[in-house]
XYZ file of N, CA and C in Angstrom:
630
model
N 0.667 -1.030 -0.308
C -0.491 0.044 -0.175
C 0.598 1.155 0.250
N 0.233 2.678 -0.654
C 0.637 3.264 -1.090
C 1.413 3.639 0.394
N 2.375 4.592 1.306
C 2.519 5.722 1.834
C 1.077 6.382 2.535
N 0.435 7.166 2.139
C -0.949 8.727 1.579
C -2.192 7.402 2.278
N -1.816 6.045 1.651
C -2.964 4.934 2.403
C -2.404 4.863 3.402
N -1.444 4.913 3.901
C -1.314 4.212 4.801
C -1.472 4.747 6.001
N -1.280 6.005 5.668
C -1.172 7.426 7.087
C -2.681 7.257 7.508
N -3.755 7.048 6.215
C -5.462 6.739 7.159
C -5.881 6.037 7.208
N -6.088 5.837 8.630
C -6.208 4.609 9.100
C -8.264 4.141 8.719
N -8.731 5.110 8.187
C -10.167 5.331 8.313
C -10.255 5.066 6.713
N -11.203 4.229 7.080
C -11.812 3.582 5.632
C -12.995 4.197 4.581
N -13.317 5.618 5.053
C -13.917 5.821 4.561
C -12.942 7.292 3.757
N -11.582 7.498 5.171
C -10.808 8.097 3.952
C -9.898 8.195 3.154
N -9.836 6.663 3.373
C -8.636 5.856 2.589
C -9.508 5.151 0.523
N -10.818 5.014 0.811
C -11.701 5.398 0.177
C -11.572 6.037 -1.009
N -12.197 7.184 -0.251
C -11.955 8.854 -1.164
C -10.720 9.148 -1.946
N -9.153 8.139 -0.948
C -7.651 8.823 -1.001
C -8.133 8.168 -3.005
N -8.206 6.836 -2.711
C -7.814 5.606 -3.830
C -9.102 6.224 -5.214
N -10.045 6.650 -4.922
C -11.398 7.511 -6.296
C -10.334 8.469 -6.123
N -9.963 9.189 -5.151
C -8.745 10.746 -6.093
C -8.160 10.667 -6.949
N -7.390 9.560 -6.692
C -6.064 9.346 -7.983
C -4.932 9.140 -7.076
N -5.316 8.417 -4.844
C -4.023 8.173 -4.929
C -3.503 6.470 -4.747
N -2.109 6.353 -4.593
C -2.106 5.759 -4.181
C -1.764 4.123 -6.291
N -1.341 3.482 -5.787
C -1.442 1.798 -6.468
C -2.176 1.175 -6.894
N -1.772 -0.176 -7.664
C -2.593 -0.857 -7.848
C -3.002 -1.923 -6.323
N -1.991 -1.780 -6.125
C -1.574 -2.867 -5.505
C -1.909 -2.247 -3.760
N -2.097 -0.770 -3.721
C -3.233 0.525 -2.201
C -4.310 -0.150 -2.290
N -4.631 0.522 -4.038
C -6.125 0.414 -4.282
C -6.258 -1.835 -3.786
N -6.226 -2.084 -3.954
C -6.508 -3.216 -3.688
C -7.175 -3.901 -2.855
N -5.788 -3.858 -2.024
C -6.065 -2.982 -0.480
C -6.947 -2.478 0.074
N -7.450 -1.531 -0.041
C -8.435 -0.907 0.086
C -9.671 -1.607 -0.165
N -10.060 -2.090 -1.399
C -11.088 -3.059 -1.394
C -11.459 -4.190 -0.542
N -9.964 -4.790 -0.426
C -10.327 -5.662 0.562
C -10.466 -5.452 2.160
N -10.308 -4.792 1.867
C -10.907 -3.993 3.296
C -12.618 -3.815 3.627
N -12.507 -2.682 2.346
C -14.371 -3.098 2.355
C -14.561 -4.278 2.367
N -14.004 -5.414 1.503
C -15.348 -6.101 1.254
C -15.503 -7.378 3.289
N -14.269 -6.915 3.152
C -13.690 -7.386 5.057
C -14.811 -6.205 5.917
N -14.898 -5.282 6.087
C -16.103 -4.027 6.839
C -17.235 -5.347 6.429
N -18.090 -4.377 5.552
C -19.011 -5.112 4.903
C -19.587 -6.817 4.965
N -18.732 -7.426 4.992
C -19.454 -8.898 5.645
C -19.393 -8.555 7.609
N -18.639 -8.221 7.958
C -18.916 -7.651 9.082
C -20.105 -6.738 9.511
N -20.600 -5.762 8.929
C -21.526 -5.379 8.177
C -23.566 -6.561 8.605
N -22.785 -7.353 7.931
C -24.414 -8.133 7.848
C -24.484 -9.232 9.149
N -23.289 -9.233 9.913
C -23.477 -9.643 11.778
C -23.907 -8.983 12.056
N -23.720 -8.181 12.519
C -24.279 -6.768 12.814
C -24.632 -6.158 12.966
N -25.955 -6.189 11.386
C -27.354 -5.586 11.135
C -28.172 -7.478 11.239
N -27.346 -7.966 11.680
C -28.781 -9.223 11.795
C -29.066 -8.654 13.584
N -27.866 -8.766 14.004
C -27.738 -8.552 15.999
C -28.436 -7.049 16.622
N -27.998 -6.351 15.181
C -28.767 -4.947 15.815
C -30.348 -5.097 15.997
N -30.968 -5.207 14.386
C -32.479 -6.318 13.818
C -33.311 -6.326 15.001
N -32.139 -7.590 15.510
C -32.415 -8.952 16.911
C -32.861 -7.778 18.261
N -32.559 -7.035 18.558
C -32.681 -5.744 19.172
C -33.712 -4.990 18.987
N -34.415 -4.092 17.699
C -34.834 -3.366 18.376
C -36.465 -4.410 17.053
N -36.088 -5.132 17.438
C -37.807 -6.370 17.689
C -38.158 -7.159 19.008
N -36.811 -6.645 19.933
C -37.664 -7.535 20.802
C -38.425 -7.128 21.414
N -39.554 -7.858 22.371
C -40.406 -7.705 22.644
C -40.086 -7.235 24.380
N -39.251 -7.536 24.046
C -38.767 -7.376 26.016
C -38.399 -5.634 26.660
N -38.072 -4.828 25.523
C -37.368 -3.916 25.795
C -38.534 -2.186 25.346
N -38.871 -1.769 26.251
C -39.226 -0.544 25.928
C -39.374 0.408 25.402
N -40.569 0.973 24.590
C -40.263 1.986 23.116
C -39.269 2.512 22.900
N -38.831 3.745 24.125
C -37.515 4.542 23.867
C -36.316 3.428 23.161
N -36.366 2.131 24.231
C -35.129 1.508 24.013
C -35.381 1.125 22.024
N -36.856 0.495 21.823
C -36.689 0.247 20.662
C -36.327 0.936 19.342
N -36.772 2.148 20.234
C -36.673 3.153 18.877
C -35.299 4.007 18.760
N -34.766 3.467 19.707
C -33.152 3.985 19.896
C -32.127 2.784 19.052
N -32.367 1.170 19.562
C -32.173 -0.030 18.861
C -32.861 0.451 17.195
N -33.752 0.847 16.806
C -33.782 1.626 15.800
C -33.222 2.159 14.514
N -32.983 3.697 15.882
C -31.434 3.786 14.841
C -31.038 3.345 14.954
N -30.333 2.491 15.199
C -28.643 2.287 15.507
C -29.216 0.859 14.123
N -30.038 0.163 13.803
C -29.989 -0.596 13.325
C -30.159 0.140 11.210
N -30.889 1.540 11.436
C -30.938 2.550 10.414
C -29.316 3.090 9.646
N -28.763 3.390 10.927
C -28.005 3.422 10.659
C -26.497 2.183 10.097
N -26.251 1.253 10.294
C -26.196 0.349 10.358
C -25.859 -0.373 8.665
N -28.044 -0.329 8.395
C -27.976 -0.438 7.253
C -27.720 0.821 5.801
N -27.470 1.416 6.245
C -27.397 2.312 5.347
C -25.328 2.692 5.041
N -24.702 2.639 6.178
C -23.577 2.186 5.997
C -23.228 0.560 4.846
N -24.197 -0.102 5.040
C -24.044 -1.297 4.255
C -24.759 -0.388 2.913
N -25.092 0.495 2.574
C -25.449 0.942 1.597
C -24.274 1.036 1.115
N -23.710 2.249 2.096
C -22.857 3.651 1.080
C -21.613 2.358 0.938
N -21.058 1.674 1.601
C -20.196 0.804 1.562
C -21.041 0.023 -0.395
N -21.827 -0.792 0.082
C -21.920 -1.241 -1.666
C -21.740 -0.332 -2.928
N -22.142 0.841 -2.271
C -22.275 1.983 -3.194
C -20.399 2.576 -3.492
N -19.645 2.403 -2.886
C -18.177 2.817 -2.390
C -17.812 1.745 -3.606
N -18.037 0.215 -3.095
C -17.327 -0.402 -3.965
C -17.678 -1.509 -5.567
N -18.760 -0.397 -5.966
C -18.701 -0.604 -7.107
C -17.676 0.493 -7.477
N -18.118 1.836 -7.270
C -16.780 3.049 -7.850
C -15.318 2.569 -7.289
N -15.067 1.788 -6.174
C -13.438 1.796 -5.762
C -12.831 0.357 -6.822
N -13.834 -1.109 -7.483
C -13.706 -2.429 -8.402
C -13.621 -1.307 -9.404
N -14.515 -0.606 -9.557
C -14.288 -0.189 -11.534
C -12.577 0.357 -11.049
N -12.375 1.787 -10.263
C -11.037 2.042 -10.286
C -9.593 1.163 -9.539
N -9.644 -0.296 -9.723
C -9.044 -0.422 -10.129
C -8.380 -1.353 -10.427
N -9.589 -1.277 -11.111
C -9.831 -1.732 -12.467
C -8.928 -0.755 -13.244
N -8.864 0.275 -13.161
C -9.320 1.753 -14.196
C -7.243 1.997 -14.315
N -6.691 1.402 -12.608
C -4.770 1.821 -11.863
C -4.745 -0.058 -12.588
N -5.149 -0.674 -12.703
C -4.383 -1.387 -13.427
C -4.041 -1.357 -14.542
N -5.244 -1.456 -15.428
C -5.158 -1.010 -17.245
C -4.078 0.369 -17.223
N -3.972 1.155 -16.420
C -2.351 2.148 -16.261
C -1.426 1.647 -16.471
N -1.247 0.925 -15.509
C 0.055 0.480 -15.183
C 0.464 -0.040 -16.088
N 0.109 -1.315 -16.457
C -0.572 -2.521 -17.637
C 0.429 -1.601 -18.385
N -0.400 -0.608 -19.888
C 0.060 0.949 -20.472
C 1.521 0.883 -20.094
N 1.356 1.244 -18.770
C 2.704 2.232 -18.740
C 3.947 1.300 -18.213
N 3.891 0.224 -17.915
C 5.381 -1.328 -18.611
C 4.820 -1.387 -20.435
N 4.591 -1.457 -20.311
C 3.721 -1.305 -22.667
C 4.834 -0.623 -22.979
N 5.033 0.408 -22.859
C 5.632 1.867 -23.044
C 6.594 2.066 -22.893
N 7.049 1.373 -21.365
C 8.517 1.835 -20.989
C 8.757 0.539 -21.730
N 7.736 -0.984 -22.876
C 9.240 -2.094 -23.379
C 9.215 -1.722 -24.180
N 8.156 -1.067 -25.033
C 8.362 0.099 -27.039
C 9.659 0.242 -26.596
N 9.150 1.278 -25.780
C 10.341 2.611 -26.164
C 11.701 1.926 -26.339
N 12.178 0.513 -24.634
C 13.391 -0.213 -24.493
C 13.282 -1.252 -26.467
N 12.349 -1.522 -26.575
C 12.537 -2.331 -27.778
C 13.154 -1.197 -28.826
N 12.192 0.065 -28.415
C 13.141 0.140 -30.813
C 13.807 0.753 -29.522
N 15.149 1.340 -29.172
C 16.288 1.739 -29.207
C 16.742 0.729 -29.056
N 16.605 -0.249 -28.393
C 17.377 -1.202 -28.927
C 16.958 -1.855 -30.243
N 16.414 -1.835 -30.982
C 16.463 -1.960 -32.104
C 16.675 -1.325 -33.048
N 17.339 -0.283 -32.395
C 17.856 1.437 -33.067
C 19.310 1.448 -33.178
N 19.200 0.322 -32.083
C 21.196 0.749 -32.220
C 21.832 -0.950 -32.556
N 20.495 -1.456 -32.686
C 21.196 -3.000 -33.917
C 20.954 -2.369 -35.291
N 19.831 -1.751 -35.507
C 20.312 -1.472 -36.408
C 21.153 0.092 -36.960
N 21.962 0.283 -36.253
C 23.354 0.398 -36.595
C 24.122 0.061 -36.723
N 24.126 -1.492 -36.357
C 25.704 -1.457 -36.484
C 25.769 -2.708 -38.136
N 23.644 -3.145 -38.089
C 24.314 -3.884 -38.921
C 24.024 -2.844 -40.328
N 23.623 -1.388 -40.501
C 24.056 -0.635 -41.473
C 25.759 -0.182 -41.396
N 26.422 -0.164 -40.151
C 27.826 -0.496 -40.709
C 28.505 -0.783 -40.666
N 28.451 -2.579 -39.957
C 29.629 -3.553 -40.108
C 28.943 -4.889 -41.433
N 27.374 -4.539 -41.254
C 27.185 -5.740 -42.270
C 27.967 -5.352 -43.757
N 27.810 -4.157 -44.762
C 28.256 -4.293 -45.878
C 29.623 -4.983 -46.409
N 30.604 -4.419 -45.308
C 32.049 -4.487 -44.594
C 32.382 -5.849 -45.123
N 31.030 -6.376 -43.730
C 31.910 -8.109 -43.718
C 31.609 -8.902 -44.863
N 29.804 -8.231 -45.440
C 29.640 -8.994 -46.580
C 31.150 -8.931 -47.310
N 30.911 -8.019 -48.189
C 33.047 -7.871 -48.454
C 34.002 -8.947 -48.456
N 34.164 -8.117 -47.189
C 35.322 -8.904 -46.320
C 34.986 -11.119 -46.867
N 33.848 -10.658 -47.269
C 33.497 -12.579 -47.211
C 33.146 -12.948 -48.603
N 33.087 -12.068 -49.224
C 33.414 -12.340 -50.210
C 34.722 -12.393 -51.024
N 35.177 -11.232 -50.620
C 37.540 -11.157 -51.165
C 37.564 -12.378 -50.177
N 37.672 -13.501 -49.350
C 37.975 -14.189 -47.916
C 37.774 -15.970 -49.451
N 36.318 -15.669 -49.987
C 35.276 -16.317 -51.122
C 36.575 -16.833 -52.182
N 36.645 -15.191 -52.994
C 37.567 -15.861 -54.107
C 38.898 -15.080 -54.080
N 39.091 -15.683 -52.986
C 40.495 -15.370 -53.182
C 41.013 -17.601 -53.002
N 39.994 -17.986 -52.136
C 39.812 -19.251 -51.366
C 39.746 -20.363 -52.891
N 38.686 -19.619 -54.200
C 38.720 -19.580 -55.141
C 39.954 -20.369 -56.280
N 40.243 -19.066 -55.638
C 41.347 -19.435 -56.781
C 42.467 -20.037 -55.885
N 43.083 -20.240 -54.586
C 43.566 -20.760 -54.425
C 43.878 -22.688 -54.937
N 42.222 -22.979 -54.728
C 41.747 -24.442 -54.962
C 41.947 -24.604 -55.812
N 41.863 -23.177 -57.904
C 41.797 -24.351 -58.350
C 43.809 -23.908 -58.918
N 44.744 -23.396 -58.036
C 45.816 -23.473 -58.477
C 46.673 -24.577 -57.566
N 45.228 -25.187 -56.580
C 46.056 -26.582 -55.901
C 46.012 -28.047 -56.596
N 44.791 -27.427 -57.243
C 44.016 -28.055 -58.259
C 44.786 -28.868 -59.547
N 45.283 -27.550 -59.706
C 46.759 -27.364 -61.157
C 47.652 -28.573 -61.066
N 48.077 -28.187 -59.114
C 49.688 -28.630 -58.988
C 49.055 -30.370 -58.173
N 47.825 -31.194 -58.494
C 47.867 -32.061 -58.305
C 47.874 -32.303 -56.637
N 47.047 -31.532 -55.608
C 46.978 -30.667 -54.782
C 45.201 -30.514 -54.429
N 44.202 -30.678 -55.061
C 42.829 -31.261 -54.840
C 41.790 -31.450 -53.884
N 42.485 -32.340 -52.558
C 42.428 -32.135 -51.449
C 42.596 -31.270 -49.579
N 43.924 -30.668 -50.516
C 44.707 -30.306 -49.730
C 44.691 -28.341 -49.915
N 42.508 -27.932 -49.836
C 41.954 -26.833 -50.006
C 42.358 -25.787 -47.991
N 42.383 -24.780 -48.480
C 42.620 -23.955 -47.050
C 41.643 -24.113 -46.265
N 40.495 -23.583 -47.579
C 39.051 -24.281 -46.113
C 38.711 -26.168 -45.095
N 39.689 -27.228 -45.903
C 38.733 -27.853 -46.028
C 40.600 -27.788 -44.390
N 42.251 -27.319 -44.167
C 42.760 -26.919 -43.882
C 42.675 -26.591 -41.558
N 41.467 -25.456 -42.857
C 41.339 -24.384 -41.092
C 40.117 -24.946 -40.398
N 39.538 -24.966 -41.410
C 37.915 -25.806 -40.405
C 38.377 -27.441 -40.228
N 38.347 -28.378 -40.494
C 38.948 -29.954 -40.209
C 38.115 -30.693 -41.023
N 37.571 -30.484 -41.301
C 37.059 -31.907 -42.345
C 37.830 -32.908 -43.503
N 36.988 -33.648 -43.946
C 37.444 -35.008 -44.561
C 37.732 -34.345 -46.017
N 38.853 -34.920 -46.636
C 39.551 -33.971 -48.626
C 37.527 -34.195 -48.828
N 37.134 -35.570 -48.721
C 35.568 -35.053 -49.344
C 34.820 -34.771 -49.048
N 35.010 -34.108 -48.884
C 34.100 -33.080 -47.923
C 32.693 -33.136 -46.854
N 33.157 -34.172 -46.482
C 32.300 -34.937 -44.728
C 33.143 -34.615 -43.245
N 32.455 -34.342 -42.592
C 32.814 -34.210 -40.825
C 34.328 -35.216 -40.755
N 35.169 -35.128 -39.967
C 35.723 -35.924 -39.465
C 35.275 -36.874 -38.550
N 33.866 -36.587 -38.027
C 33.870 -37.880 -37.606
C 32.709 -38.721 -38.241
N 32.607 -38.130 -39.082
C 31.449 -38.875 -40.485
C 29.988 -37.982 -40.301
N 29.665 -37.430 -39.089
C 27.958 -37.233 -39.478
C 27.544 -36.254 -39.641
N 27.818 -35.562 -41.235
C 26.725 -34.153 -42.277
C 28.032 -33.926 -42.856
N 27.000 -33.722 -43.946
C 28.500 -32.997 -45.274
C 28.980 -32.184 -44.816
N 30.343 -31.692 -45.245
C 30.623 -29.997 -45.250
C 29.983 -28.979 -46.244
N 28.929 -28.234 -45.845
C 28.366 -26.359 -46.602
C 29.562 -25.879 -46.837
N 30.364 -26.058 -48.114
C 31.608 -24.988 -48.081
C 31.543 -24.006 -48.315
N 31.707 -22.913 -47.473
C 31.940 -21.336 -47.567
C 31.286 -20.219 -48.501
N 31.603 -20.740 -50.446
C 30.670 -20.545 -51.557
C 30.360 -20.525 -51.452
N 29.275 -21.842 -50.794
C 27.778 -22.089 -50.817
C 26.307 -21.086 -49.984
N 27.560 -20.029 -49.197
C 27.114 -18.760 -48.768
C 26.163 -18.024 -49.215
N 24.405 -18.374 -48.752
C 24.338 -17.076 -49.430
C 24.137 -16.169 -49.397
N 25.231 -14.694 -49.201
C 24.615 -13.261 -48.840
C 24.407 -11.885 -49.303
N 23.003 -12.167 -48.292
C 22.289 -10.993 -49.998
C 23.443 -9.225 -49.853
N 23.307 -9.123 -51.228
C 23.303 -7.667 -50.777
C 22.461 -7.049 -49.854
N 23.826 -5.699 -50.061
C 22.774 -4.286 -48.422
C 21.727 -4.399 -48.525
N 21.784 -3.450 -49.790
C 21.251 -2.151 -49.847
C 21.144 -2.351 -51.707
N 20.748 -3.059 -52.135
C 20.361 -3.750 -53.502
C 19.628 -4.778 -53.405
N 19.073 -5.314 -54.912
C 18.557 -7.197 -54.597
C 19.616 -7.725 -55.112
N 19.571 -8.888 -55.234
C 20.835 -9.696 -55.354
C 21.618 -10.375 -54.145
N 23.088 -11.141 -54.605
C 23.656 -11.744 -53.486
C 25.067 -11.416 -54.609
N 26.280 -11.472 -52.798
C 27.581 -10.884 -53.526
C 27.745 -11.623 -53.949
N 27.936 -13.600 -54.955
C 28.304 -13.657 -56.195
C 27.412 -13.883 -56.190
N 27.533 -14.438 -57.559
C 26.321 -15.525 -58.410
C 27.430 -16.617 -59.691
N 27.452 -17.946 -59.478
C 27.686 -18.871 -60.192
C 27.028 -18.848 -61.739
N 27.577 -18.526 -62.863
C 26.965 -17.920 -63.969
C 27.297 -19.311 -64.697
N 26.699 -20.450 -64.506
C 27.064 -21.730 -65.392
C 26.914 -22.089 -66.575
N 26.092 -20.874 -68.017
C 26.457 -21.243 -68.726
C 27.857 -20.386 -69.030
N 28.755 -19.231 -68.717
C 29.847 -19.288 -69.251
C 31.330 -20.220 -68.253
N 31.081 -20.806 -67.140
C 31.376 -20.898 -66.133
C 32.141 -20.089 -65.753
N 31.733 -19.012 -65.035
C 32.584 -17.932 -63.911
C 31.741 -17.759 -62.776
N 32.124 -16.771 -61.079
C 30.966 -16.551 -61.111
C 31.384 -15.131 -61.023
N 30.417 -14.537 -61.268
C 30.255 -13.253 -60.804
C 29.761 -11.921 -59.848
N 31.085 -11.291 -58.924
C 31.396 -11.486 -57.530
C 30.519 -9.433 -57.099
N 29.474 -9.892 -57.136
C 29.019 -8.290 -57.036
C 29.613 -7.786 -56.256
N 29.463 -8.254 -55.291
C 29.624 -7.471 -53.335
C 31.468 -6.556 -54.176
N 31.595 -7.081 -55.333
C 32.937 -6.977 -55.151
C 33.396 -5.836 -56.174
N 32.896 -6.033 -57.246
C 33.372 -5.926 -58.522
C 31.391 -4.667 -59.028
N 30.275 -5.343 -58.443
C 29.510 -4.569 -58.656
C 29.093 -3.645 -58.309
């Protein structure tokens, strides 16, 4: 419960503070629970007061006094019932407001994180794509030279990655995906970093020459 609500032990005062905007949803829910507890206690008090007012053994003056007490308790019950409707609606309203504030904060944080990541992508990916293409082109040239020298299973990629010369991982579990088989998209236009031109038997290095 908020400090404002804790400072006032009077139930009517606490209800009024919540309805006027004081406190958070936890404090407001505590006041609602206190109201329900008070309303439940009133049921027994009203039954007892009614029995006193209708007691034929008391005189008229005492009966009238008991009737006044009963009327006061019944009025109190109606007042609490009216307050409960307003207070329950207020609790729902506060909870909705808190949830919205939480969602707004999360959205703001998510967008800030997105913007930071977008900056990283914009600043780093084009250079990384170009460097990857450069390495693959160098690898193609190196593989061609090794093949001409009769060393077709001695690729720099095999040495670096540690797979078998037949393109299978050393533990025998699965075929190796070669580095040149990656599909790297160009950053700011359609297409990929390189394309294999099957008709002419050459590679078009879009990221490097385009």
